[in-house]
Amino acid sequence: MQKLIQLDQLENTGDVSDDTRQLHDQRIVVPTILNQIADGFEKKEQSWFATSQLPSDLSIRVDDITFYVHKYPLVARCAYLREIEFQPQNSHLGYDLKLEKFPGGSENFEMILKFCYGLPISLNPGNVAALRCGSEFLEMTEAMEEGNLISTTEAFFTFVVLSSWNDSITVLKSCEMLSPWAENLQIVRRCCDSIGWKIFRKNSTEEITNEGTWWFDDIATLRINFFLRIITAIRVKGIKPEIIGSCIMHYGEKWLPNMNSETKGTDKYGNIRNDSQWSITSGRMQEKSIGQNNKEQRIIIESLISILPPQKEAVSCKFLLRLLKMAMLYAASPALISELEKRIGMVFENAGLNDLLIPSYAVSEQTINSTEEQTIYNIDVVQRILDYFLLYEQQKLQQQEMKSSTTVNISKLVDSYLAEIARDHNVSITKFQVLAESLPRHIRTCHDGLYRAIDTYLKTHPSLSEHDRRRLCKIMDSEKLSLDACMHAAQNERLPLRIVIQVLLSEQVKMRAAVQGKDIIASDDYNLDKENNWLSTKKEVKSLKEELEKVKIQMTGLQRDYSELQQEYEKLNNKPRIPWTSGWRKIKKSALFNRKMVEEETQEGENRVKPGRRGSISRRQSIS
């Protein structure tokens, strides 16, 4: 029994300008048992041939492979090929028909040919999506033949693949190269919904444990567009934000290779201490190469930022800061970076010092080629994050939700960060001062860390003027320094003299309170921990008293010497006495004045033999 198919085929003959076309009627006999036509296919170089006693009458090119086949098995099941007007073989092209952008490529087309010839094919999760898309391309519907490839693959996908977790993951991976066919046929959507339901059923009552996150590794193997679809699906179904956040962090650590790299601060020479040696130059070169060659990383970063759960506890601050580093390195969208900075501001109290050390990257070619020196770390980013944090804390303070431990952690964190950036020679005093003064005074209960940062900055910038030194030290409150910090500040030659005196007075008050066994009356913003730090041991008090007595003796001697100089100077110049306070800044030069007075007296004795008027003139000149 045979089935006859009438094909009307137009064939161009001769010159096209003659407008002559000849219509040929061809009858193709399609046997009921198709596997009698060909036993299989064999490959020769870049071509596939159907092994049959009948000669092939059609050549089809898919990618770089040419298939020499028979027309009637294909047109019997493929409506797309039935409607095509086959042209005579062109010797220059080497094929009759070329299928552009065929889903799944030549390998998938080979399997479809076997199906059309009646040869057995094996359906599995790895090829069902490609076969489904390829059959849709060739229009292998039930109208052509019952049990055609579209219905066969659709049944396998619906009843076998969607019921299995592993099969759904496998099909999603195979859909990466089948766009847009897999999207249009709803293969991706149905797989993501199936995976989302399976996650919801097994995790709706589970906590975040090793057993409850069994699906993280499987989801992390998918491309970012499929990952977003699954996260959206499980979020709609009500999965806990902590679970979603943990899944996002797991995915980011897998797909972002530099996510786990950590900047470890600077050494005493101001060089960055980490294996990757982040520097301004290397950062610029990395950004330049990344902008040209690797956009996939930026897409992943921007996608992860866009799906972060809004809940504060969903994602750790460490992950957010590292994601911010990557976003700045790969030049992500400024709007998304701003949103990420606000998100970090909500959990800024949980940040670590190394996570805040964000290298400065060039943001444009103009910045790269400029000769302006940049800081090692991006201070502006930390400044913005701190401002967002203070804004959130102000809202909490109005709602009376702010905790004292939060303020202590923030003050220590900011002071430690100031000490790190103080080692950078390119950090301006204005930028340093603005960041240091960003914290309100009631938050910074102890100024030991701030004093350490200021001292480091003065050591790194020895050319600062006296005005800038006083301006910088005004940030520090000497009354909030511990006894150890006061002892160090009293002997610190880098501090202005006025600051040293304030520290000495504050130290004396604390020492008296410690000796008498009384607590210092603290202001409202002092807490109990700070008051306990002021009480030192008897040995420390004794050493402080001895040091203070030495300083008092030295100051008394300096005052006496200076008074004698003032009196002698007034006698010689017949000028009114200058107030003692106006010459206080020249105390350190008193020894020099003493030497000049001794030299003047010696010269006066030698000149007594000369006339009085000449001796008087010589005396004035030596003094002046």
Coordinates of C-alpha atoms in Angstrom, one line a residue:
M1 CA 0.0 0.0 0.0
Q2 CA 1.4 3.3 -1.0
K3 CA 0.6 7.0 -0.3
L4 CA 0.8 9.4 -3.2
I5 CA 1.8 13.0 -2.6
Q6 CA 1.3 15.5 -5.4
L7 CA 4.0 18.3 -5.4
D8 CA 3.8 21.4 -7.5
Q9 CA 7.3 22.7 -8.0
L10 CA 8.4 25.7 -9.9
E11 CA 11.7 25.5 -11.5
N12 CA 13.5 28.4 -13.2
T13 CA 15.2 27.5 -16.5
G14 CA 17.3 29.8 -18.7
D15 CA 17.8 33.5 -18.2
V16 CA 15.5 35.3 -15.7
S17 CA 15.1 38.2 -18.0
D18 CA 13.2 36.0 -20.5
D19 CA 10.3 35.8 -18.0
T20 CA 9.9 32.2 -18.9
R21 CA 9.0 29.7 -16.3
Q22 CA 8.3 26.0 -16.7
L23 CA 6.0 24.2 -14.4
H24 CA 6.9 20.6 -13.6
D25 CA 4.5 18.2 -11.9
Q26 CA 6.3 15.6 -9.8
R27 CA 4.8 12.6 -8.0
I28 CA 6.7 11.3 -5.0
V29 CA 5.8 7.9 -3.7
V30 CA 6.1 7.8 0.0
P31 CA 6.0 4.2 1.3
T32 CA 4.1 3.4 4.4
I33 CA 7.1 1.7 6.0
L34 CA 9.7 4.5 5.8
N35 CA 12.6 2.6 7.2
Q36 CA 12.8 0.6 4.0
I37 CA 14.1 3.7 2.1
A38 CA 17.3 4.2 4.2
D39 CA 19.1 2.1 6.7
G40 CA 21.0 5.0 8.3
F41 CA 23.4 7.8 7.6
E42 CA 27.1 7.9 7.0
K43 CA 29.5 10.9 7.2
K44 CA 32.1 11.8 4.6
E45 CA 34.1 14.8 5.4
Q46 CA 31.6 17.7 5.8
S47 CA 28.6 15.8 4.3
W48 CA 26.1 13.2 5.5
F49 CA 24.6 10.6 3.0
A50 CA 21.5 8.5 3.5
T51 CA 22.5 4.9 3.0
S52 CA 19.9 3.7 0.5
Q53 CA 19.6 1.9 -2.8
L54 CA 17.8 5.0 -4.1
P55 CA 19.9 7.9 -5.1
S56 CA 19.4 11.1 -3.1
D57 CA 17.6 14.0 -4.9
L58 CA 17.9 16.8 -2.3
S59 CA 20.8 18.5 -0.6
I60 CA 20.2 20.6 2.5
R61 CA 22.9 22.7 4.2
V62 CA 22.7 23.3 8.0
D63 CA 25.6 25.2 9.5
D64 CA 28.7 23.8 7.7
I65 CA 27.2 20.4 7.1
T66 CA 25.5 19.3 3.9
F67 CA 22.9 16.5 4.0
Y68 CA 22.1 14.4 0.9
V69 CA 18.6 13.0 1.4
H70 CA 15.4 12.1 -0.4
K71 CA 12.5 14.5 -0.7
Y72 CA 9.6 12.3 0.1
P73 CA 10.4 11.3 3.7
L74 CA 10.9 14.9 4.6
V75 CA 7.9 16.5 2.8
A76 CA 5.6 13.8 4.2
R77 CA 6.2 15.1 7.8
C78 CA 7.5 18.7 7.4
A79 CA 5.0 21.3 6.2
Y80 CA 7.8 23.8 5.9
L81 CA 9.7 21.8 3.3
R82 CA 6.5 21.0 1.4
E83 CA 5.8 24.6 0.8
I84 CA 9.3 25.4 -0.4
E85 CA 10.1 25.7 -4.1
F86 CA 13.3 23.7 -4.5
Q87 CA 15.8 25.2 -6.9
P88 CA 18.1 23.0 -9.1
Q89 CA 21.4 22.3 -7.5
N90 CA 23.9 25.1 -8.1
S91 CA 27.4 23.8 -8.6
H92 CA 28.9 26.9 -6.9
L93 CA 26.8 26.5 -3.7
G94 CA 26.7 22.7 -3.5
Y95 CA 23.2 22.5 -2.0
D96 CA 19.6 22.9 -2.9
L97 CA 18.4 24.4 0.3
K98 CA 20.0 26.2 3.3
L99 CA 18.3 26.3 6.7
E100 CA 19.5 29.5 8.4
K101 CA 19.6 29.6 12.2
F102 CA 18.2 26.1 12.6
P103 CA 17.5 25.4 16.3
G104 CA 20.1 23.0 17.7
G105 CA 22.3 23.1 14.6
S106 CA 23.3 20.2 12.4
E107 CA 23.3 17.6 15.1
N108 CA 19.6 18.3 15.9
F109 CA 18.7 18.2 12.2
E110 CA 20.4 14.8 11.8
M111 CA 18.1 13.4 14.5
I112 CA 15.1 14.9 12.9
L113 CA 16.1 13.3 9.6
K114 CA 16.3 9.9 11.3
F115 CA 12.8 10.5 12.7
C116 CA 11.5 11.3 9.2
Y117 CA 13.1 8.2 7.7
G118 CA 11.5 6.1 10.4
L119 CA 14.8 5.3 12.1
P120 CA 14.7 4.9 15.9
I121 CA 15.8 8.0 17.9
S122 CA 16.3 8.3 21.7
L123 CA 14.4 11.1 23.5
N124 CA 16.1 12.3 26.7
P125 CA 16.1 15.6 28.7
G126 CA 19.3 16.7 26.9
N127 CA 17.7 16.7 23.4
V128 CA 14.0 17.0 23.9
A129 CA 14.1 20.9 23.9
A130 CA 16.1 21.0 20.7
L131 CA 13.9 18.5 19.0
R132 CA 10.8 20.4 20.1
C133 CA 12.2 23.7 18.7
G134 CA 13.5 22.0 15.5
S135 CA 10.1 20.3 14.8
E136 CA 8.4 23.6 15.3
F137 CA 10.8 25.2 12.8
L138 CA 9.9 22.5 10.2
E139 CA 6.2 22.6 11.1
M140 CA 6.0 18.8 11.9
T141 CA 2.4 19.0 13.1
E142 CA -0.3 16.3 13.5
A143 CA -1.9 17.6 10.3
M144 CA 1.0 16.1 8.3
E145 CA 1.0 12.7 10.0
E146 CA -0.4 11.3 13.3
G147 CA 2.3 10.9 16.0
N148 CA 4.5 13.5 14.4
L149 CA 7.5 15.0 16.2
I150 CA 5.8 18.0 17.8
S151 CA 3.3 15.9 19.7
T152 CA 5.9 13.3 20.5
T153 CA 8.4 15.7 22.1
E154 CA 5.6 17.7 23.8
A155 CA 4.2 14.6 25.5
F156 CA 7.7 13.6 26.7
F157 CA 8.4 17.1 28.0
T158 CA 5.1 17.4 29.8
F159 CA 4.8 14.0 31.5
V160 CA 8.5 13.1 31.9
V161 CA 10.6 16.2 32.2
L162 CA 8.4 18.5 34.3
S163 CA 7.9 15.8 36.9
S164 CA 11.6 15.5 37.6
W165 CA 13.9 18.0 39.3
N166 CA 17.1 16.9 37.6
D167 CA 15.4 16.7 34.2
S168 CA 14.0 20.2 34.5
I169 CA 17.5 21.5 35.3
T170 CA 19.0 19.6 32.3
V171 CA 16.4 21.0 29.9
L172 CA 17.0 24.6 31.1
K173 CA 20.7 24.2 30.5
S174 CA 20.0 22.9 27.0
C175 CA 17.7 26.0 26.3
E176 CA 20.7 28.3 26.6
M177 CA 21.5 27.9 22.9
L178 CA 17.8 27.7 21.7
S179 CA 16.8 31.3 22.1
P180 CA 14.2 32.6 21.1
W181 CA 12.5 29.4 20.2
A182 CA 12.6 28.0 23.7
E183 CA 11.1 31.2 25.1
N184 CA 8.4 31.4 22.5
L185 CA 7.4 27.8 23.0
Q186 CA 7.1 28.4 26.8
I187 CA 9.7 25.7 27.5
V188 CA 11.8 28.0 29.8
R189 CA 8.7 29.3 31.7
R190 CA 7.3 25.9 32.4
C191 CA 10.6 24.6 33.6
C192 CA 11.2 27.6 35.9
D193 CA 7.6 27.2 37.3
S194 CA 8.1 23.5 37.9
I195 CA 11.4 24.1 39.7
G196 CA 9.9 26.9 41.8
W197 CA 7.0 24.7 43.0
K198 CA 9.4 22.0 44.0
I199 CA 11.5 24.4 46.0
F200 CA 8.5 25.9 47.6
R201 CA 7.0 22.5 48.7
K202 CA 10.3 21.4 50.3
N203 CA 11.5 24.7 51.8
S204 CA 8.4 26.4 53.0
T205 CA 8.8 24.9 56.5
E206 CA 12.6 24.4 56.5
E207 CA 15.2 26.6 58.1
I208 CA 18.4 27.7 56.4
T209 CA 20.5 24.6 57.0
N210 CA 22.6 22.3 54.9
E211 CA 19.5 20.2 54.3
G212 CA 17.3 23.2 53.5
T213 CA 19.7 24.6 50.8
W214 CA 20.2 21.4 48.8
W215 CA 19.1 23.1 45.7
F216 CA 21.6 26.0 45.7
D217 CA 24.3 24.1 43.8
D218 CA 21.8 23.0 41.0
I219 CA 20.4 26.5 40.6
A220 CA 23.9 28.0 40.5
T221 CA 24.8 26.1 37.4
L222 CA 22.2 28.0 35.3
R223 CA 22.8 31.1 33.4
I224 CA 21.7 34.4 34.9
N225 CA 18.5 34.9 32.9
F226 CA 17.2 31.5 34.0
F227 CA 18.4 32.1 37.6
L228 CA 16.4 35.4 37.6
R229 CA 13.3 33.5 36.4
I230 CA 13.5 30.9 39.2
I231 CA 14.2 33.5 41.9
T232 CA 11.1 35.5 40.7
A233 CA 9.0 32.4 40.8
I234 CA 10.0 31.3 44.3
R235 CA 9.6 34.9 45.6
V236 CA 6.0 35.1 44.3
K237 CA 5.3 31.8 46.1
G238 CA 6.4 33.2 49.4
I239 CA 9.9 31.7 50.1
K240 CA 11.6 33.4 53.1
P241 CA 13.8 36.4 52.1
E242 CA 16.8 34.8 54.1
I243 CA 16.7 31.7 51.8
I244 CA 16.5 33.9 48.7
G245 CA 19.4 36.0 49.9
S246 CA 21.5 33.0 50.7
C247 CA 20.8 31.6 47.2
I248 CA 21.9 34.9 45.6
M249 CA 25.1 35.0 47.6
H250 CA 25.9 31.4 46.6
Y251 CA 25.3 32.2 43.0
G252 CA 27.5 35.3 43.1
E253 CA 30.4 33.5 44.7
K254 CA 30.2 30.9 41.9
W255 CA 29.9 33.2 38.9
L256 CA 32.0 36.2 40.0
P257 CA 35.6 35.0 40.2
N258 CA 36.9 38.0 42.2
M259 CA 34.0 38.0 44.7
N260 CA 36.1 36.3 47.4
S261 CA 39.2 38.5 46.9
E262 CA 39.9 40.7 49.9
T263 CA 41.8 43.9 50.3
K264 CA 43.8 43.8 53.5
G265 CA 44.8 47.4 54.0
T266 CA 48.2 49.1 53.7
D267 CA 51.6 48.6 55.3
K268 CA 53.7 51.2 56.9
Y269 CA 54.8 52.5 53.5
G270 CA 51.3 53.0 52.3
N271 CA 51.3 50.0 49.9
I272 CA 48.3 47.7 49.7
R273 CA 48.7 44.4 51.5
N274 CA 46.9 41.7 49.4
D275 CA 47.8 39.1 46.9
S276 CA 46.2 40.7 43.9
Q277 CA 48.0 44.0 44.6
W278 CA 45.1 46.4 44.0
S279 CA 46.6 49.7 42.9
I280 CA 45.4 52.7 40.9
T281 CA 47.4 51.6 37.8
S282 CA 46.3 48.0 37.8
G283 CA 42.8 49.0 38.6
R284 CA 42.7 51.2 35.5
M285 CA 44.2 48.6 33.3
Q286 CA 41.7 45.9 34.5
E287 CA 38.8 48.2 34.0
K288 CA 39.9 49.1 30.5
S289 CA 40.3 45.4 29.5
I290 CA 37.0 44.5 31.1
G291 CA 35.1 47.2 29.4
Q292 CA 36.3 45.9 26.0
N293 CA 36.1 42.1 26.4
N294 CA 33.8 41.0 29.3
K295 CA 30.3 42.3 29.5
E296 CA 28.8 39.1 30.9
Q297 CA 30.2 39.8 34.4
R298 CA 28.6 43.2 34.4
I299 CA 25.2 41.7 33.4
I300 CA 25.5 39.2 36.2
I301 CA 26.3 41.9 38.8
E302 CA 23.5 44.2 37.7
S303 CA 21.0 41.3 37.7
L304 CA 22.0 40.3 41.2
I305 CA 21.7 43.9 42.5
S306 CA 18.2 44.2 40.9
I307 CA 16.8 41.0 42.7
L308 CA 18.3 41.6 46.2
P309 CA 15.5 41.2 48.8
P310 CA 14.6 44.5 50.5
Q311 CA 14.7 42.9 54.0
K312 CA 17.7 44.0 56.1
E313 CA 18.7 40.6 57.3
A314 CA 18.4 38.8 53.9
V315 CA 21.9 39.5 52.6
S316 CA 25.1 39.9 54.6
C317 CA 26.9 43.3 54.6
K318 CA 30.2 41.6 53.6
F319 CA 28.6 40.2 50.4
L320 CA 27.0 43.6 49.6
L321 CA 30.3 45.4 49.9
R322 CA 32.1 42.9 47.8
L323 CA 29.4 43.1 45.2
L324 CA 29.8 46.9 45.3
K325 CA 33.6 46.5 44.6
M326 CA 32.7 44.3 41.6
A327 CA 30.1 46.7 40.4
M328 CA 32.5 49.6 40.4
L329 CA 35.2 47.5 38.8
Y330 CA 33.0 46.4 35.9
A331 CA 31.4 49.9 35.5
A332 CA 27.8 48.8 36.4
S333 CA 24.9 51.2 36.1
P334 CA 25.3 54.2 38.3
A335 CA 21.6 53.9 39.4
L336 CA 22.1 50.4 40.6
I337 CA 25.4 51.3 42.3
S338 CA 23.5 54.1 44.2
E339 CA 20.8 51.6 45.2
L340 CA 23.4 49.2 46.4
E341 CA 25.1 51.9 48.5
K342 CA 21.7 52.7 50.2
R343 CA 21.3 49.0 50.8
I344 CA 24.7 48.8 52.5
G345 CA 23.8 51.8 54.6
M346 CA 21.0 49.8 56.3
V347 CA 23.5 47.2 57.6
F348 CA 26.6 49.3 57.8
E349 CA 27.2 48.5 61.5
N350 CA 28.0 44.9 60.4
A351 CA 30.7 45.9 58.0
G352 CA 34.4 45.0 58.5
L353 CA 37.4 47.2 57.9
N354 CA 38.8 45.1 55.0
D355 CA 35.4 45.2 53.2
L356 CA 35.4 49.0 53.3
L357 CA 38.8 49.3 51.6
I358 CA 37.4 49.7 48.1
P359 CA 40.1 50.6 45.5
S360 CA 39.7 53.7 43.4
Y361 CA 39.0 52.8 39.8
A362 CA 39.0 55.1 36.9
V363 CA 35.5 55.8 35.6
S364 CA 36.4 57.2 32.2
E365 CA 39.2 57.6 29.7
Q366 CA 39.6 61.2 30.8
T367 CA 40.3 60.1 34.3
I368 CA 42.7 57.4 33.1
N369 CA 44.7 59.8 31.0
S370 CA 44.8 62.6 33.6
T371 CA 47.8 63.3 35.7
E372 CA 45.9 64.1 38.8
E373 CA 46.9 61.9 41.7
Q374 CA 44.1 59.7 43.1
T375 CA 43.7 58.2 46.5
I376 CA 44.4 54.4 46.9
Y377 CA 40.9 53.8 48.3
N378 CA 37.6 55.3 47.2
I379 CA 36.7 57.5 50.2
D380 CA 33.7 59.1 48.5
V381 CA 31.8 55.8 48.4
V382 CA 32.4 55.2 52.1
Q383 CA 31.3 58.8 52.8
R384 CA 28.0 58.2 51.0
I385 CA 27.3 54.9 52.7
L386 CA 28.0 56.5 56.1
D387 CA 25.6 59.3 55.3
Y388 CA 22.9 56.8 54.4
F389 CA 23.5 54.9 57.6
L390 CA 23.2 58.1 59.7
L391 CA 19.9 58.9 57.9
Y392 CA 18.5 55.4 58.8
E393 CA 19.8 55.7 62.4
Q394 CA 18.1 59.1 62.7
Q395 CA 14.8 57.5 61.7
K396 CA 15.4 54.7 64.3
L397 CA 16.2 57.3 66.9
Q398 CA 12.8 58.9 66.4
Q399 CA 11.2 55.5 66.8
Q400 CA 13.5 54.7 69.8
E401 CA 14.9 51.6 68.2
M402 CA 18.6 52.6 68.2
K403 CA 20.9 50.4 70.3
S404 CA 24.0 51.6 72.1
S405 CA 26.1 48.7 70.8
T406 CA 25.5 49.9 67.2
T407 CA 27.0 53.3 68.0
V408 CA 30.1 51.8 69.5
N409 CA 30.7 49.5 66.5
I410 CA 30.3 52.3 64.1
S411 CA 32.7 54.7 65.8
K412 CA 35.4 52.0 66.0
L413 CA 34.8 51.1 62.4
V414 CA 35.0 54.7 61.1
D415 CA 38.1 55.4 63.2
S416 CA 39.8 52.3 62.0
Y417 CA 39.0 53.3 58.4
L418 CA 40.4 56.8 59.0
A419 CA 43.6 55.3 60.3
E420 CA 44.0 53.2 57.1
I421 CA 43.4 56.1 54.7
A422 CA 45.6 58.4 56.7
R423 CA 48.6 56.4 55.4
D424 CA 47.8 57.6 51.9
H425 CA 49.8 60.7 50.9
N426 CA 47.1 61.8 48.4
V427 CA 44.3 62.1 51.0
S428 CA 43.5 65.8 51.4
I429 CA 43.0 67.2 54.9
T430 CA 39.5 68.4 53.9
K431 CA 38.3 64.9 52.8
F432 CA 39.8 63.4 56.0
Q433 CA 38.2 66.0 58.2
V434 CA 34.8 65.8 56.6
L435 CA 34.7 62.0 57.0
A436 CA 35.9 62.3 60.6
E437 CA 33.3 64.9 61.5
S438 CA 30.5 62.9 59.9
L439 CA 29.8 61.0 63.0
P440 CA 27.9 63.0 65.6
R441 CA 29.7 63.6 68.9
H442 CA 27.3 61.4 70.9
I443 CA 28.1 58.4 68.8
R444 CA 31.9 58.5 69.3
T445 CA 32.1 58.0 73.1
C446 CA 35.9 57.3 73.1
H447 CA 38.4 59.3 71.0
D448 CA 41.3 56.9 71.2
G449 CA 40.8 55.6 67.7
L450 CA 40.3 59.1 66.3
Y451 CA 43.5 60.2 68.0
R452 CA 45.4 57.3 66.4
A453 CA 44.0 58.2 63.0
I454 CA 45.0 61.9 63.4
D455 CA 48.5 61.0 64.6
T456 CA 48.9 58.7 61.6
Y457 CA 47.8 61.5 59.3
L458 CA 50.2 64.0 60.9
K459 CA 53.0 61.4 60.6
T460 CA 52.3 60.8 56.9
H461 CA 51.9 64.5 56.1
P462 CA 54.8 66.2 57.9
S463 CA 54.6 69.3 55.8
L464 CA 51.3 70.4 57.2
S465 CA 51.1 74.0 58.4
E466 CA 50.5 74.9 62.0
H467 CA 47.0 76.1 61.1
D468 CA 46.1 72.8 59.4
R469 CA 47.4 70.9 62.4
R470 CA 45.2 72.8 64.8
R471 CA 42.3 72.5 62.4
L472 CA 42.7 68.7 62.3
C473 CA 43.2 68.3 66.1
K474 CA 40.0 70.3 66.9
I475 CA 38.1 67.2 65.8
M476 CA 39.4 65.3 68.8
D477 CA 38.1 65.8 72.3
S478 CA 40.8 65.4 74.9
E479 CA 38.3 64.7 77.7
K480 CA 37.3 61.5 75.8
L481 CA 40.8 60.1 75.7
S482 CA 41.9 57.2 77.9
L483 CA 44.9 57.6 80.2
D484 CA 47.1 55.7 77.8
A485 CA 46.2 58.0 75.0
C486 CA 46.8 61.0 77.2
M487 CA 50.2 59.8 78.1
H488 CA 51.1 59.3 74.5
A489 CA 49.6 62.7 73.4
A490 CA 51.5 64.6 76.2
Q491 CA 54.8 63.4 74.6
N492 CA 53.7 63.7 71.0
E493 CA 55.8 66.4 69.2
R494 CA 53.5 66.3 66.2
L495 CA 50.6 67.8 68.1
P496 CA 50.2 71.6 68.5
L497 CA 51.3 73.0 71.9
R498 CA 47.8 74.1 72.8
I499 CA 46.4 70.6 72.2
V500 CA 49.2 69.2 74.4
I501 CA 48.2 71.6 77.2
Q502 CA 44.6 70.6 77.0
V503 CA 45.6 66.9 77.1
L504 CA 47.7 67.6 80.2
L505 CA 44.9 69.4 82.0
S506 CA 42.5 66.6 81.1
E507 CA 45.0 64.0 82.3
Q508 CA 45.4 65.9 85.6
V509 CA 41.7 65.9 86.2
K510 CA 41.4 62.2 85.5
M511 CA 44.4 61.5 87.7
R512 CA 43.0 63.3 90.7
A513 CA 39.7 61.5 90.3
A514 CA 41.5 58.2 90.2
V515 CA 43.6 59.0 93.3
Q516 CA 40.6 60.1 95.3
G517 CA 38.6 57.1 94.2
K518 CA 35.9 59.2 92.7
D519 CA 34.3 58.9 89.3
I520 CA 34.5 61.9 87.0
I521 CA 31.1 63.6 86.5
A522 CA 30.5 62.7 82.9
S523 CA 28.2 64.4 80.5
D524 CA 25.0 62.8 79.3
D525 CA 26.7 61.2 76.3
Y526 CA 29.2 59.2 78.4
N527 CA 28.4 55.6 79.2
L528 CA 29.5 53.3 82.0
D529 CA 32.2 51.6 79.9
K530 CA 34.0 54.9 79.3
E531 CA 33.9 55.9 83.0
N532 CA 35.5 52.5 83.9
N533 CA 38.3 53.1 81.4
W534 CA 39.3 56.3 83.3
L535 CA 40.1 54.3 86.5
S536 CA 43.7 53.0 86.3
T537 CA 45.9 51.1 88.6
K538 CA 48.0 52.8 91.4
K539 CA 51.2 52.1 89.4
E540 CA 49.9 54.0 86.4
V541 CA 48.7 56.9 88.6
K542 CA 52.1 57.1 90.3
S543 CA 53.9 57.2 86.9
L544 CA 51.5 59.9 85.7
K545 CA 52.1 62.0 88.8
E546 CA 55.9 61.9 88.3
E547 CA 55.6 62.8 84.6
L548 CA 53.3 65.7 85.5
E549 CA 55.7 67.0 88.1
K550 CA 58.5 67.0 85.6
V551 CA 56.4 68.9 83.1
K552 CA 55.5 71.5 85.8
I553 CA 59.1 72.0 86.7
Q554 CA 60.1 72.5 83.1
M555 CA 57.2 75.0 82.6
T556 CA 58.2 76.9 85.7
G557 CA 61.8 77.2 84.5
L558 CA 60.7 78.4 81.1
Q559 CA 58.4 81.0 82.6
R560 CA 61.2 82.3 84.9
D561 CA 63.7 82.5 82.0
Y562 CA 61.2 84.3 79.8
S563 CA 60.3 86.8 82.5
E564 CA 64.0 87.7 82.9
L565 CA 64.3 88.2 79.2
Q566 CA 61.3 90.5 79.1
Q567 CA 62.7 92.7 81.9
E568 CA 66.1 93.0 80.3
Y569 CA 64.7 93.7 76.9
E570 CA 62.5 96.5 78.3
K571 CA 65.4 98.1 80.1
L572 CA 67.5 98.1 76.9
N573 CA 64.9 99.4 74.5
N574 CA 62.9 101.7 76.9
K575 CA 59.7 100.0 75.7
P576 CA 56.7 99.1 77.7
R577 CA 56.6 95.5 78.9
I578 CA 55.0 93.1 76.5
P579 CA 52.3 90.9 78.1
W580 CA 53.5 87.5 79.0
T581 CA 50.7 85.8 77.1
S582 CA 51.7 87.4 73.7
G583 CA 55.1 85.6 73.9
W584 CA 53.9 82.2 74.9
R585 CA 54.4 80.8 71.4
K586 CA 58.1 81.5 71.7
I587 CA 58.7 79.5 74.9
K588 CA 60.6 76.8 73.0
K589 CA 63.1 79.5 71.8
S590 CA 64.0 80.7 75.3
A591 CA 67.3 78.8 75.3
L592 CA 68.3 80.7 72.3
F593 CA 67.6 84.0 74.0
N594 CA 69.6 82.9 77.0
R595 CA 72.6 82.3 74.8
K596 CA 72.3 85.7 73.2
M597 CA 72.1 87.4 76.6
V598 CA 75.3 85.7 77.7
E599 CA 77.1 86.8 74.6
E600 CA 75.8 90.3 75.0
E601 CA 77.1 90.5 78.6
T602 CA 80.5 89.3 77.6
Q603 CA 80.8 91.8 74.8
E604 CA 79.7 94.6 77.1
G605 CA 82.5 93.8 79.5
E606 CA 85.1 94.0 76.7
N607 CA 83.8 97.3 75.5
R608 CA 83.8 99.2 78.9
V609 CA 87.3 100.6 78.1
K610 CA 85.8 102.4 75.0
P611 CA 83.8 105.7 75.2
G612 CA 80.4 105.3 76.7
R613 CA 78.4 106.4 73.7
R614 CA 80.1 103.8 71.3
G615 CA 79.6 101.1 73.9
S616 CA 75.9 101.9 74.2
I617 CA 75.5 101.8 70.4
S618 CA 77.4 98.4 70.2
R619 CA 75.2 97.1 73.0
R620 CA 72.0 97.9 71.1
Q621 CA 73.3 96.3 67.9
S622 CA 74.2 93.1 69.7
I623 CA 70.7 92.8 71.3
S624 CA 69.0 93.6 68.1

